[in-house]
Amino acid sequence: MAKKVEVIYGIHAVRHALNRSPADVLELWIQEGKQAAGELAAIVAMAATAMRPVQYVSRATLDKISAGGVHQGIAIKRRRIPTPIGDLGSLLDALDNTVPLLLVLDGIQDPHNLGACLRTANATGVDAVIIPADRTVSVNATVCKIASGAAEHTPVITVTNLARTLTQLQERGLWCFGLSEAAESEIYATDLTVPIALVLGAEGKGLRQNTRRHCDKLVSIPMFGQVESLNISVAAAVCLYEAVRQRIKNSGK
């Protein structure tokens, strides 16, 4: 049975959680001696307005609550806000008559990478991030901390069969472009102004073979130094901002 509550820590993640759904915040912990600090004081004021309980605890207690994460002196316990599972049809219906930009992440295990990808996805206006239910880290406290509030705003859709999902996207008119260092076509020579889903693979392993087969095209990021590949969150940023650049240019802004 899935947990009904979760812990979120870090100034930005907590602030966004309070902004989004203050009624779901059950407890707010602040490190003793830090409550007068600027950003923390603002969060305390938000909690007071929402009539949420505040407890001042030792750093050791916060370290334990956050399981050793970098909590910046603050954490909350809140009701878990469910991540939509398989709600792809509703998403695509909502995106009718638009030019969707989706990010598909195949098997990310590192919560820091997933959090960074979510943050970039939000910054670039991605409509949703799609992840498989298996062999992927969930949107946990570490992910929310690194995402710096993006997990509260960018839809994350978990699907049971990624290959079938790519087929569904294609049937709705999206092009699925998979990132592969072995691809001959470069991302900069690919038209990203059309409805697209950018598909990136796990750290080190890249795209799974079945995922690769279901992509319309494989593209690469040109590399000019000695390293062979980029961290997945960096690669996602490169690809997404290239899509944004092309779309801005295409719109004439």
JSON list of C-alpha atoms in Angstrom, two decimals:
[
{"chain": "A", "resi": 1, "resn": "MET", "atom": "CA", "xyz": [0.00, 0.00, 0.00]},
{"chain": "A", "resi": 2, "resn": "ALA", "atom": "CA", "xyz": [1.37, 3.42, -0.97]},
{"chain": "A", "resi": 3, "resn": "LYS", "atom": "CA", "xyz": [2.25, 5.85, 1.79]},
{"chain": "A", "resi": 4, "resn": "LYS", "atom": "CA", "xyz": [-0.45, 8.41, 2.52]},
{"chain": "A", "resi": 5, "resn": "VAL", "atom": "CA", "xyz": [2.03, 11.00, 3.81]},
{"chain": "A", "resi": 6, "resn": "GLU", "atom": "CA", "xyz": [5.47, 12.15, 2.70]},
{"chain": "A", "resi": 7, "resn": "VAL", "atom": "CA", "xyz": [8.28, 14.37, 3.93]},
{"chain": "A", "resi": 8, "resn": "ILE", "atom": "CA", "xyz": [9.42, 17.34, 1.84]},
{"chain": "A", "resi": 9, "resn": "TYR", "atom": "CA", "xyz": [12.49, 19.37, 2.81]},
{"chain": "A", "resi": 10, "resn": "GLY", "atom": "CA", "xyz": [14.44, 22.38, 1.57]},
{"chain": "A", "resi": 11, "resn": "ILE", "atom": "CA", "xyz": [13.35, 26.02, 1.41]},
{"chain": "A", "resi": 12, "resn": "HIS", "atom": "CA", "xyz": [12.11, 26.14, -2.19]},
{"chain": "A", "resi": 13, "resn": "ALA", "atom": "CA", "xyz": [10.36, 22.76, -2.12]},
{"chain": "A", "resi": 14, "resn": "VAL", "atom": "CA", "xyz": [8.57, 23.57, 1.15]},
{"chain": "A", "resi": 15, "resn": "ARG", "atom": "CA", "xyz": [7.53, 27.04, -0.04]},
{"chain": "A", "resi": 16, "resn": "HIS", "atom": "CA", "xyz": [6.03, 25.65, -3.23]},
{"chain": "A", "resi": 17, "resn": "ALA", "atom": "CA", "xyz": [4.25, 22.88, -1.31]},
{"chain": "A", "resi": 18, "resn": "LEU", "atom": "CA", "xyz": [2.70, 25.46, 1.01]},
{"chain": "A", "resi": 19, "resn": "ASN", "atom": "CA", "xyz": [1.69, 27.64, -1.93]},
{"chain": "A", "resi": 20, "resn": "ARG", "atom": "CA", "xyz": [0.12, 24.78, -3.83]},
{"chain": "A", "resi": 21, "resn": "SER", "atom": "CA", "xyz": [-1.84, 23.02, -1.11]},
{"chain": "A", "resi": 22, "resn": "PRO", "atom": "CA", "xyz": [-1.45, 24.39, 2.43]},
{"chain": "A", "resi": 23, "resn": "ALA", "atom": "CA", "xyz": [-4.30, 22.25, 3.74]},
{"chain": "A", "resi": 24, "resn": "ASP", "atom": "CA", "xyz": [-2.28, 19.12, 2.95]},
{"chain": "A", "resi": 25, "resn": "VAL", "atom": "CA", "xyz": [0.64, 20.22, 5.16]},
{"chain": "A", "resi": 26, "resn": "LEU", "atom": "CA", "xyz": [0.32, 18.32, 8.44]},
{"chain": "A", "resi": 27, "resn": "GLU", "atom": "CA", "xyz": [3.50, 19.40, 10.23]},
{"chain": "A", "resi": 28, "resn": "LEU", "atom": "CA", "xyz": [6.22, 21.99, 9.66]},
{"chain": "A", "resi": 29, "resn": "TRP", "atom": "CA", "xyz": [9.60, 21.60, 11.34]},
{"chain": "A", "resi": 30, "resn": "ILE", "atom": "CA", "xyz": [12.16, 24.41, 11.54]},
{"chain": "A", "resi": 31, "resn": "GLN", "atom": "CA", "xyz": [15.65, 24.17, 12.99]},
{"chain": "A", "resi": 32, "resn": "GLU", "atom": "CA", "xyz": [16.02, 25.96, 16.30]},
{"chain": "A", "resi": 33, "resn": "GLY", "atom": "CA", "xyz": [17.80, 29.29, 15.98]},
{"chain": "A", "resi": 34, "resn": "LYS", "atom": "CA", "xyz": [16.98, 29.70, 12.28]},
{"chain": "A", "resi": 35, "resn": "GLN", "atom": "CA", "xyz": [13.40, 30.91, 12.47]},
{"chain": "A", "resi": 36, "resn": "ALA", "atom": "CA", "xyz": [14.39, 34.58, 12.24]},
{"chain": "A", "resi": 37, "resn": "ALA", "atom": "CA", "xyz": [16.15, 34.11, 8.88]},
{"chain": "A", "resi": 38, "resn": "GLY", "atom": "CA", "xyz": [14.56, 35.86, 5.88]},
{"chain": "A", "resi": 39, "resn": "GLU", "atom": "CA", "xyz": [13.22, 33.01, 3.74]},
{"chain": "A", "resi": 40, "resn": "LEU", "atom": "CA", "xyz": [12.38, 30.84, 6.74]},
{"chain": "A", "resi": 41, "resn": "ALA", "atom": "CA", "xyz": [10.55, 33.72, 8.40]},
{"chain": "A", "resi": 42, "resn": "ALA", "atom": "CA", "xyz": [8.48, 34.19, 5.26]},
{"chain": "A", "resi": 43, "resn": "ILE", "atom": "CA", "xyz": [7.56, 30.50, 5.27]},
{"chain": "A", "resi": 44, "resn": "VAL", "atom": "CA", "xyz": [6.59, 30.69, 8.95]},
{"chain": "A", "resi": 45, "resn": "ALA", "atom": "CA", "xyz": [4.30, 33.60, 8.06]},
{"chain": "A", "resi": 46, "resn": "MET", "atom": "CA", "xyz": [2.76, 31.55, 5.25]},
{"chain": "A", "resi": 47, "resn": "ALA", "atom": "CA", "xyz": [2.18, 28.67, 7.66]},
{"chain": "A", "resi": 48, "resn": "ALA", "atom": "CA", "xyz": [0.57, 31.01, 10.19]},
{"chain": "A", "resi": 49, "resn": "THR", "atom": "CA", "xyz": [-1.77, 32.40, 7.54]},
{"chain": "A", "resi": 50, "resn": "ALA", "atom": "CA", "xyz": [-2.75, 28.86, 6.57]},
{"chain": "A", "resi": 51, "resn": "MET", "atom": "CA", "xyz": [-3.01, 27.88, 10.27]},
{"chain": "A", "resi": 52, "resn": "ARG", "atom": "CA", "xyz": [-0.45, 25.10, 9.88]},
{"chain": "A", "resi": 53, "resn": "PRO", "atom": "CA", "xyz": [1.40, 23.90, 13.01]},
{"chain": "A", "resi": 54, "resn": "VAL", "atom": "CA", "xyz": [5.09, 24.81, 13.37]},
{"chain": "A", "resi": 55, "resn": "GLN", "atom": "CA", "xyz": [7.60, 22.95, 15.54]},
{"chain": "A", "resi": 56, "resn": "TYR", "atom": "CA", "xyz": [11.13, 24.14, 16.31]},
{"chain": "A", "resi": 57, "resn": "VAL", "atom": "CA", "xyz": [13.51, 21.19, 16.57]},
{"chain": "A", "resi": 58, "resn": "SER", "atom": "CA", "xyz": [17.23, 20.50, 16.76]},
{"chain": "A", "resi": 59, "resn": "ARG", "atom": "CA", "xyz": [19.39, 20.05, 13.69]},
{"chain": "A", "resi": 60, "resn": "ALA", "atom": "CA", "xyz": [19.87, 16.40, 14.65]},
{"chain": "A", "resi": 61, "resn": "THR", "atom": "CA", "xyz": [16.12, 15.90, 14.60]},
{"chain": "A", "resi": 62, "resn": "LEU", "atom": "CA", "xyz": [15.82, 17.52, 11.16]},
{"chain": "A", "resi": 63, "resn": "ASP", "atom": "CA", "xyz": [18.70, 15.41, 9.89]},
{"chain": "A", "resi": 64, "resn": "LYS", "atom": "CA", "xyz": [16.76, 12.33, 10.96]},
{"chain": "A", "resi": 65, "resn": "ILE", "atom": "CA", "xyz": [13.46, 13.57, 9.51]},
{"chain": "A", "resi": 66, "resn": "SER", "atom": "CA", "xyz": [15.11, 14.28, 6.14]},
{"chain": "A", "resi": 67, "resn": "ALA", "atom": "CA", "xyz": [17.10, 11.03, 6.19]},
{"chain": "A", "resi": 68, "resn": "GLY", "atom": "CA", "xyz": [20.35, 12.98, 5.97]},
{"chain": "A", "resi": 69, "resn": "GLY", "atom": "CA", "xyz": [19.27, 15.20, 3.09]},
{"chain": "A", "resi": 70, "resn": "VAL", "atom": "CA", "xyz": [20.25, 18.85, 2.74]},
{"chain": "A", "resi": 71, "resn": "HIS", "atom": "CA", "xyz": [17.20, 20.30, 4.47]},
{"chain": "A", "resi": 72, "resn": "GLN", "atom": "CA", "xyz": [18.33, 23.96, 4.87]},
{"chain": "A", "resi": 73, "resn": "GLY", "atom": "CA", "xyz": [16.73, 24.02, 8.30]},
{"chain": "A", "resi": 74, "resn": "ILE", "atom": "CA", "xyz": [13.18, 23.21, 7.23]},
{"chain": "A", "resi": 75, "resn": "ALA", "atom": "CA", "xyz": [10.95, 20.23, 6.43]},
{"chain": "A", "resi": 76, "resn": "ILE", "atom": "CA", "xyz": [7.25, 19.39, 6.29]},
{"chain": "A", "resi": 77, "resn": "LYS", "atom": "CA", "xyz": [5.07, 16.32, 6.50]},
{"chain": "A", "resi": 78, "resn": "ARG", "atom": "CA", "xyz": [2.14, 16.46, 4.12]},
{"chain": "A", "resi": 79, "resn": "ARG", "atom": "CA", "xyz": [-0.54, 14.29, 2.65]},
{"chain": "A", "resi": 80, "resn": "ARG", "atom": "CA", "xyz": [0.87, 12.65, -0.45]},
{"chain": "A", "resi": 81, "resn": "ILE", "atom": "CA", "xyz": [-0.44, 14.27, -3.60]},
{"chain": "A", "resi": 82, "resn": "PRO", "atom": "CA", "xyz": [-0.91, 11.34, -6.00]},
{"chain": "A", "resi": 83, "resn": "THR", "atom": "CA", "xyz": [1.12, 11.29, -9.18]},
{"chain": "A", "resi": 84, "resn": "PRO", "atom": "CA", "xyz": [-1.22, 10.59, -12.11]},
{"chain": "A", "resi": 85, "resn": "ILE", "atom": "CA", "xyz": [-0.70, 7.02, -13.35]},
{"chain": "A", "resi": 86, "resn": "GLY", "atom": "CA", "xyz": [-1.44, 6.31, -16.98]},
{"chain": "A", "resi": 87, "resn": "ASP", "atom": "CA", "xyz": [-3.59, 9.44, -17.42]},
{"chain": "A", "resi": 88, "resn": "LEU", "atom": "CA", "xyz": [-2.09, 10.01, -20.83]},
{"chain": "A", "resi": 89, "resn": "GLY", "atom": "CA", "xyz": [-5.37, 10.35, -22.70]},
{"chain": "A", "resi": 90, "resn": "SER", "atom": "CA", "xyz": [-6.54, 13.25, -20.53]},
{"chain": "A", "resi": 91, "resn": "LEU", "atom": "CA", "xyz": [-3.20, 14.99, -21.00]},
{"chain": "A", "resi": 92, "resn": "LEU", "atom": "CA", "xyz": [-3.32, 14.67, -24.77]},
{"chain": "A", "resi": 93, "resn": "ASP", "atom": "CA", "xyz": [-6.95, 15.79, -24.89]},
{"chain": "A", "resi": 94, "resn": "ALA", "atom": "CA", "xyz": [-5.93, 18.93, -22.99]},
{"chain": "A", "resi": 95, "resn": "LEU", "atom": "CA", "xyz": [-3.12, 19.54, -25.48]},
{"chain": "A", "resi": 96, "resn": "ASP", "atom": "CA", "xyz": [-5.31, 19.38, -28.59]},
{"chain": "A", "resi": 97, "resn": "ASN", "atom": "CA", "xyz": [-4.73, 22.29, -30.96]},
{"chain": "A", "resi": 98, "resn": "THR", "atom": "CA", "xyz": [-1.35, 23.01, -29.36]},
{"chain": "A", "resi": 99, "resn": "VAL", "atom": "CA", "xyz": [2.23, 22.06, -30.21]},
{"chain": "A", "resi": 100, "resn": "PRO", "atom": "CA", "xyz": [3.12, 19.81, -27.26]},
{"chain": "A", "resi": 101, "resn": "LEU", "atom": "CA", "xyz": [6.59, 19.47, -25.82]},
{"chain": "A", "resi": 102, "resn": "LEU", "atom": "CA", "xyz": [6.91, 16.36, -23.65]},
{"chain": "A", "resi": 103, "resn": "LEU", "atom": "CA", "xyz": [9.90, 14.86, -21.87]},
{"chain": "A", "resi": 104, "resn": "VAL", "atom": "CA", "xyz": [10.06, 11.07, -21.58]},
{"chain": "A", "resi": 105, "resn": "LEU", "atom": "CA", "xyz": [12.63, 9.62, -19.16]},
{"chain": "A", "resi": 106, "resn": "ASP", "atom": "CA", "xyz": [13.44, 5.94, -19.54]},
{"chain": "A", "resi": 107, "resn": "GLY", "atom": "CA", "xyz": [14.61, 4.34, -16.31]},
{"chain": "A", "resi": 108, "resn": "ILE", "atom": "CA", "xyz": [16.24, 7.13, -14.27]},
{"chain": "A", "resi": 109, "resn": "GLN", "atom": "CA", "xyz": [17.49, 5.69, -10.97]},
{"chain": "A", "resi": 110, "resn": "ASP", "atom": "CA", "xyz": [19.14, 8.75, -9.44]},
{"chain": "A", "resi": 111, "resn": "PRO", "atom": "CA", "xyz": [16.68, 11.07, -7.64]},
{"chain": "A", "resi": 112, "resn": "HIS", "atom": "CA", "xyz": [19.04, 14.03, -8.11]},
{"chain": "A", "resi": 113, "resn": "ASN", "atom": "CA", "xyz": [18.92, 13.55, -11.87]},
{"chain": "A", "resi": 114, "resn": "LEU", "atom": "CA", "xyz": [15.14, 13.22, -11.94]},
{"chain": "A", "resi": 115, "resn": "GLY", "atom": "CA", "xyz": [14.78, 16.33, -9.79]},
{"chain": "A", "resi": 116, "resn": "ALA", "atom": "CA", "xyz": [17.11, 18.31, -12.05]},
{"chain": "A", "resi": 117, "resn": "CYS", "atom": "CA", "xyz": [15.20, 17.12, -15.14]},
{"chain": "A", "resi": 118, "resn": "LEU", "atom": "CA", "xyz": [11.91, 18.23, -13.59]},
{"chain": "A", "resi": 119, "resn": "ARG", "atom": "CA", "xyz": [13.35, 21.65, -12.79]},
{"chain": "A", "resi": 120, "resn": "THR", "atom": "CA", "xyz": [14.55, 22.14, -16.37]},
{"chain": "A", "resi": 121, "resn": "ALA", "atom": "CA", "xyz": [11.27, 20.77, -17.74]},
{"chain": "A", "resi": 122, "resn": "ASN", "atom": "CA", "xyz": [9.35, 23.38, -15.79]},
{"chain": "A", "resi": 123, "resn": "ALA", "atom": "CA", "xyz": [11.73, 26.17, -16.82]},
{"chain": "A", "resi": 124, "resn": "THR", "atom": "CA", "xyz": [11.31, 25.31, -20.50]},
{"chain": "A", "resi": 125, "resn": "GLY", "atom": "CA", "xyz": [7.53, 24.98, -20.38]},
{"chain": "A", "resi": 126, "resn": "VAL", "atom": "CA", "xyz": [7.34, 21.22, -20.89]},
{"chain": "A", "resi": 127, "resn": "ASP", "atom": "CA", "xyz": [3.71, 20.10, -20.83]},
{"chain": "A", "resi": 128, "resn": "ALA", "atom": "CA", "xyz": [4.41, 16.89, -18.90]},
{"chain": "A", "resi": 129, "resn": "VAL", "atom": "CA", "xyz": [7.16, 14.48, -17.93]},
{"chain": "A", "resi": 130, "resn": "ILE", "atom": "CA", "xyz": [6.49, 10.80, -18.56]},
{"chain": "A", "resi": 131, "resn": "ILE", "atom": "CA", "xyz": [8.27, 8.03, -16.64]},
{"chain": "A", "resi": 132, "resn": "PRO", "atom": "CA", "xyz": [7.80, 4.25, -16.57]},
{"chain": "A", "resi": 133, "resn": "ALA", "atom": "CA", "xyz": [6.46, 2.61, -13.42]},
{"chain": "A", "resi": 134, "resn": "ASP", "atom": "CA", "xyz": [9.31, 0.09, -13.29]},
{"chain": "A", "resi": 135, "resn": "ARG", "atom": "CA", "xyz": [13.05, 0.65, -12.94]},
{"chain": "A", "resi": 136, "resn": "THR", "atom": "CA", "xyz": [12.60, 4.35, -12.19]},
{"chain": "A", "resi": 137, "resn": "VAL", "atom": "CA", "xyz": [12.97, 6.35, -9.01]},
{"chain": "A", "resi": 138, "resn": "SER", "atom": "CA", "xyz": [9.68, 7.75, -7.70]},
{"chain": "A", "resi": 139, "resn": "VAL", "atom": "CA", "xyz": [9.03, 11.43, -7.06]},
{"chain": "A", "resi": 140, "resn": "ASN", "atom": "CA", "xyz": [10.33, 11.33, -3.49]},
{"chain": "A", "resi": 141, "resn": "ALA", "atom": "CA", "xyz": [11.57, 13.96, -1.03]},
{"chain": "A", "resi": 142, "resn": "THR", "atom": "CA", "xyz": [15.02, 14.16, -2.64]},
{"chain": "A", "resi": 143, "resn": "VAL", "atom": "CA", "xyz": [13.48, 14.63, -6.09]},
{"chain": "A", "resi": 144, "resn": "CYS", "atom": "CA", "xyz": [11.23, 17.42, -4.78]},
{"chain": "A", "resi": 145, "resn": "LYS", "atom": "CA", "xyz": [14.17, 19.12, -3.06]},
{"chain": "A", "resi": 146, "resn": "ILE", "atom": "CA", "xyz": [16.32, 19.13, -6.21]},
{"chain": "A", "resi": 147, "resn": "ALA", "atom": "CA", "xyz": [13.36, 20.09, -8.41]},
{"chain": "A", "resi": 148, "resn": "SER", "atom": "CA", "xyz": [13.01, 23.25, -6.30]},
{"chain": "A", "resi": 149, "resn": "GLY", "atom": "CA", "xyz": [9.24, 23.43, -6.64]},
{"chain": "A", "resi": 150, "resn": "ALA", "atom": "CA", "xyz": [8.95, 22.10, -10.19]},
{"chain": "A", "resi": 151, "resn": "ALA", "atom": "CA", "xyz": [7.45, 18.83, -8.93]},
{"chain": "A", "resi": 152, "resn": "GLU", "atom": "CA", "xyz": [4.52, 20.87, -7.63]},
{"chain": "A", "resi": 153, "resn": "HIS", "atom": "CA", "xyz": [3.73, 22.37, -11.04]},
{"chain": "A", "resi": 154, "resn": "THR", "atom": "CA", "xyz": [4.91, 20.14, -13.90]},
{"chain": "A", "resi": 155, "resn": "PRO", "atom": "CA", "xyz": [2.70, 17.07, -14.40]},
{"chain": "A", "resi": 156, "resn": "VAL", "atom": "CA", "xyz": [4.52, 13.77, -13.98]},
{"chain": "A", "resi": 157, "resn": "ILE", "atom": "CA", "xyz": [2.72, 10.85, -15.59]},
{"chain": "A", "resi": 158, "resn": "THR", "atom": "CA", "xyz": [3.72, 7.31, -14.68]},
{"chain": "A", "resi": 159, "resn": "VAL", "atom": "CA", "xyz": [2.93, 4.66, -17.28]},
{"chain": "A", "resi": 160, "resn": "THR", "atom": "CA", "xyz": [3.10, 0.88, -17.11]},
{"chain": "A", "resi": 161, "resn": "ASN", "atom": "CA", "xyz": [4.37, 0.31, -20.66]},
{"chain": "A", "resi": 162, "resn": "LEU", "atom": "CA", "xyz": [6.67, 2.95, -22.10]},
{"chain": "A", "resi": 163, "resn": "ALA", "atom": "CA", "xyz": [6.86, 1.45, -25.59]},
{"chain": "A", "resi": 164, "resn": "ARG", "atom": "CA", "xyz": [3.07, 1.39, -25.86]},
{"chain": "A", "resi": 165, "resn": "THR", "atom": "CA", "xyz": [2.96, 4.96, -24.58]},
{"chain": "A", "resi": 166, "resn": "LEU", "atom": "CA", "xyz": [5.29, 6.13, -27.36]},
{"chain": "A", "resi": 167, "resn": "THR", "atom": "CA", "xyz": [2.96, 4.49, -29.87]},
{"chain": "A", "resi": 168, "resn": "GLN", "atom": "CA", "xyz": [0.01, 6.34, -28.31]},
{"chain": "A", "resi": 169, "resn": "LEU", "atom": "CA", "xyz": [1.89, 9.62, -28.61]},
{"chain": "A", "resi": 170, "resn": "GLN", "atom": "CA", "xyz": [2.65, 8.93, -32.26]},
{"chain": "A", "resi": 171, "resn": "GLU", "atom": "CA", "xyz": [-1.00, 8.11, -32.92]},
{"chain": "A", "resi": 172, "resn": "ARG", "atom": "CA", "xyz": [-1.91, 11.54, -31.55]},
{"chain": "A", "resi": 173, "resn": "GLY", "atom": "CA", "xyz": [0.51, 13.25, -33.93]},
{"chain": "A", "resi": 174, "resn": "LEU", "atom": "CA", "xyz": [3.64, 13.62, -31.80]},
{"chain": "A", "resi": 175, "resn": "TRP", "atom": "CA", "xyz": [7.12, 12.81, -33.06]},
{"chain": "A", "resi": 176, "resn": "CYS", "atom": "CA", "xyz": [9.20, 10.76, -30.63]},
{"chain": "A", "resi": 177, "resn": "PHE", "atom": "CA", "xyz": [12.88, 11.71, -30.82]},
{"chain": "A", "resi": 178, "resn": "GLY", "atom": "CA", "xyz": [15.24, 9.53, -28.80]},
{"chain": "A", "resi": 179, "resn": "LEU", "atom": "CA", "xyz": [18.63, 10.77, -27.66]},
{"chain": "A", "resi": 180, "resn": "SER", "atom": "CA", "xyz": [21.53, 8.46, -28.53]},
{"chain": "A", "resi": 181, "resn": "GLU", "atom": "CA", "xyz": [25.22, 9.24, -28.73]},
{"chain": "A", "resi": 182, "resn": "ALA", "atom": "CA", "xyz": [25.47, 6.84, -31.69]},
{"chain": "A", "resi": 183, "resn": "ALA", "atom": "CA", "xyz": [22.86, 8.67, -33.78]},
{"chain": "A", "resi": 184, "resn": "GLU", "atom": "CA", "xyz": [24.05, 10.33, -36.97]},
{"chain": "A", "resi": 185, "resn": "SER", "atom": "CA", "xyz": [21.48, 13.15, -36.87]},
{"chain": "A", "resi": 186, "resn": "GLU", "atom": "CA", "xyz": [22.27, 15.98, -34.45]},
{"chain": "A", "resi": 187, "resn": "ILE", "atom": "CA", "xyz": [19.68, 17.65, -32.25]},
{"chain": "A", "resi": 188, "resn": "TYR", "atom": "CA", "xyz": [20.56, 21.03, -33.79]},
{"chain": "A", "resi": 189, "resn": "ALA", "atom": "CA", "xyz": [19.69, 19.76, -37.28]},
{"chain": "A", "resi": 190, "resn": "THR", "atom": "CA", "xyz": [16.33, 18.35, -36.17]},
{"chain": "A", "resi": 191, "resn": "ASP", "atom": "CA", "xyz": [13.07, 20.27, -36.48]},
{"chain": "A", "resi": 192, "resn": "LEU", "atom": "CA", "xyz": [11.79, 20.63, -32.92]},
{"chain": "A", "resi": 193, "resn": "THR", "atom": "CA", "xyz": [8.98, 23.06, -33.75]},
{"chain": "A", "resi": 194, "resn": "VAL", "atom": "CA", "xyz": [6.57, 20.19, -34.39]},
{"chain": "A", "resi": 195, "resn": "PRO", "atom": "CA", "xyz": [4.67, 18.32, -31.63]},
{"chain": "A", "resi": 196, "resn": "ILE", "atom": "CA", "xyz": [7.40, 16.24, -29.98]},
{"chain": "A", "resi": 197, "resn": "ALA", "atom": "CA", "xyz": [8.31, 13.97, -27.14]},
{"chain": "A", "resi": 198, "resn": "LEU", "atom": "CA", "xyz": [12.01, 14.00, -26.32]},
{"chain": "A", "resi": 199, "resn": "VAL", "atom": "CA", "xyz": [13.03, 10.56, -25.04]},
{"chain": "A", "resi": 200, "resn": "LEU", "atom": "CA", "xyz": [16.13, 10.21, -22.86]},
{"chain": "A", "resi": 201, "resn": "GLY", "atom": "CA", "xyz": [17.58, 7.07, -21.31]},
{"chain": "A", "resi": 202, "resn": "ALA", "atom": "CA", "xyz": [19.00, 6.13, -17.95]},
{"chain": "A", "resi": 203, "resn": "GLU", "atom": "CA", "xyz": [22.38, 7.17, -16.60]},
{"chain": "A", "resi": 204, "resn": "GLY", "atom": "CA", "xyz": [25.13, 5.15, -18.25]},
{"chain": "A", "resi": 205, "resn": "LYS", "atom": "CA", "xyz": [22.86, 2.71, -20.09]},
{"chain": "A", "resi": 206, "resn": "GLY", "atom": "CA", "xyz": [20.93, 5.09, -22.30]},
{"chain": "A", "resi": 207, "resn": "LEU", "atom": "CA", "xyz": [17.67, 4.09, -23.94]},
{"chain": "A", "resi": 208, "resn": "ARG", "atom": "CA", "xyz": [16.48, 0.52, -23.62]},
{"chain": "A", "resi": 209, "resn": "GLN", "atom": "CA", "xyz": [16.41, -1.34, -26.92]},
{"chain": "A", "resi": 210, "resn": "ASN", "atom": "CA", "xyz": [12.62, -1.59, -27.03]},
{"chain": "A", "resi": 211, "resn": "THR", "atom": "CA", "xyz": [12.33, 2.13, -26.33]},
{"chain": "A", "resi": 212, "resn": "ARG", "atom": "CA", "xyz": [14.78, 2.91, -29.14]},
{"chain": "A", "resi": 213, "resn": "ARG", "atom": "CA", "xyz": [12.74, 0.83, -31.57]},
{"chain": "A", "resi": 214, "resn": "HIS", "atom": "CA", "xyz": [9.62, 2.84, -30.83]},
{"chain": "A", "resi": 215, "resn": "CYS", "atom": "CA", "xyz": [11.24, 6.23, -31.48]},
{"chain": "A", "resi": 216, "resn": "ASP", "atom": "CA", "xyz": [10.63, 7.92, -34.83]},
{"chain": "A", "resi": 217, "resn": "LYS", "atom": "CA", "xyz": [14.21, 9.13, -34.97]},
{"chain": "A", "resi": 218, "resn": "LEU", "atom": "CA", "xyz": [17.39, 9.01, -32.91]},
{"chain": "A", "resi": 219, "resn": "VAL", "atom": "CA", "xyz": [19.38, 12.21, -32.46]},
{"chain": "A", "resi": 220, "resn": "SER", "atom": "CA", "xyz": [22.65, 13.09, -30.78]},
{"chain": "A", "resi": 221, "resn": "ILE", "atom": "CA", "xyz": [24.28, 16.02, -29.02]},
{"chain": "A", "resi": 222, "resn": "PRO", "atom": "CA", "xyz": [27.62, 16.83, -30.69]},
{"chain": "A", "resi": 223, "resn": "MET", "atom": "CA", "xyz": [30.60, 16.24, -28.41]},
{"chain": "A", "resi": 224, "resn": "PHE", "atom": "CA", "xyz": [33.96, 17.90, -29.09]},
{"chain": "A", "resi": 225, "resn": "GLY", "atom": "CA", "xyz": [36.09, 16.88, -26.12]},
{"chain": "A", "resi": 226, "resn": "GLN", "atom": "CA", "xyz": [37.28, 13.65, -24.60]},
{"chain": "A", "resi": 227, "resn": "VAL", "atom": "CA", "xyz": [34.13, 12.71, -22.66]},
{"chain": "A", "resi": 228, "resn": "GLU", "atom": "CA", "xyz": [31.66, 10.49, -24.48]},
{"chain": "A", "resi": 229, "resn": "SER", "atom": "CA", "xyz": [28.39, 11.63, -22.96]},
{"chain": "A", "resi": 230, "resn": "LEU", "atom": "CA", "xyz": [26.64, 14.15, -20.72]},
{"chain": "A", "resi": 231, "resn": "ASN", "atom": "CA", "xyz": [24.78, 13.65, -17.48]},
{"chain": "A", "resi": 232, "resn": "ILE", "atom": "CA", "xyz": [21.12, 13.00, -18.31]},
{"chain": "A", "resi": 233, "resn": "SER", "atom": "CA", "xyz": [19.90, 16.17, -16.64]},
{"chain": "A", "resi": 234, "resn": "VAL", "atom": "CA", "xyz": [22.42, 18.24, -18.61]},
{"chain": "A", "resi": 235, "resn": "ALA", "atom": "CA", "xyz": [21.48, 16.45, -21.83]},
{"chain": "A", "resi": 236, "resn": "ALA", "atom": "CA", "xyz": [17.80, 17.12, -21.13]},
{"chain": "A", "resi": 237, "resn": "ALA", "atom": "CA", "xyz": [18.56, 20.82, -20.65]},
{"chain": "A", "resi": 238, "resn": "VAL", "atom": "CA", "xyz": [20.49, 21.00, -23.94]},
{"chain": "A", "resi": 239, "resn": "CYS", "atom": "CA", "xyz": [17.67, 19.34, -25.89]},
{"chain": "A", "resi": 240, "resn": "LEU", "atom": "CA", "xyz": [14.81, 21.22, -24.26]},
{"chain": "A", "resi": 241, "resn": "TYR", "atom": "CA", "xyz": [16.39, 24.63, -24.65]},
{"chain": "A", "resi": 242, "resn": "GLU", "atom": "CA", "xyz": [17.17, 23.86, -28.30]},
{"chain": "A", "resi": 243, "resn": "ALA", "atom": "CA", "xyz": [13.45, 23.14, -28.74]},
{"chain": "A", "resi": 244, "resn": "VAL", "atom": "CA", "xyz": [12.61, 26.42, -27.01]},
{"chain": "A", "resi": 245, "resn": "ARG", "atom": "CA", "xyz": [15.13, 28.33, -29.16]},
{"chain": "A", "resi": 246, "resn": "GLN", "atom": "CA", "xyz": [13.68, 26.92, -32.37]},
{"chain": "A", "resi": 247, "resn": "ARG", "atom": "CA", "xyz": [10.11, 27.63, -31.31]},
{"chain": "A", "resi": 248, "resn": "ILE", "atom": "CA", "xyz": [10.89, 31.22, -30.33]},
{"chain": "A", "resi": 249, "resn": "LYS", "atom": "CA", "xyz": [12.63, 31.77, -33.66]},
{"chain": "A", "resi": 250, "resn": "ASN", "atom": "CA", "xyz": [9.76, 30.14, -35.54]},
{"chain": "A", "resi": 251, "resn": "SER", "atom": "CA", "xyz": [7.20, 32.35, -33.80]},
{"chain": "A", "resi": 252, "resn": "GLY", "atom": "CA", "xyz": [9.08, 35.48, -34.85]},
{"chain": "A", "resi": 253, "resn": "LYS", "atom": "CA", "xyz": [9.43, 36.82, -31.31]}
]
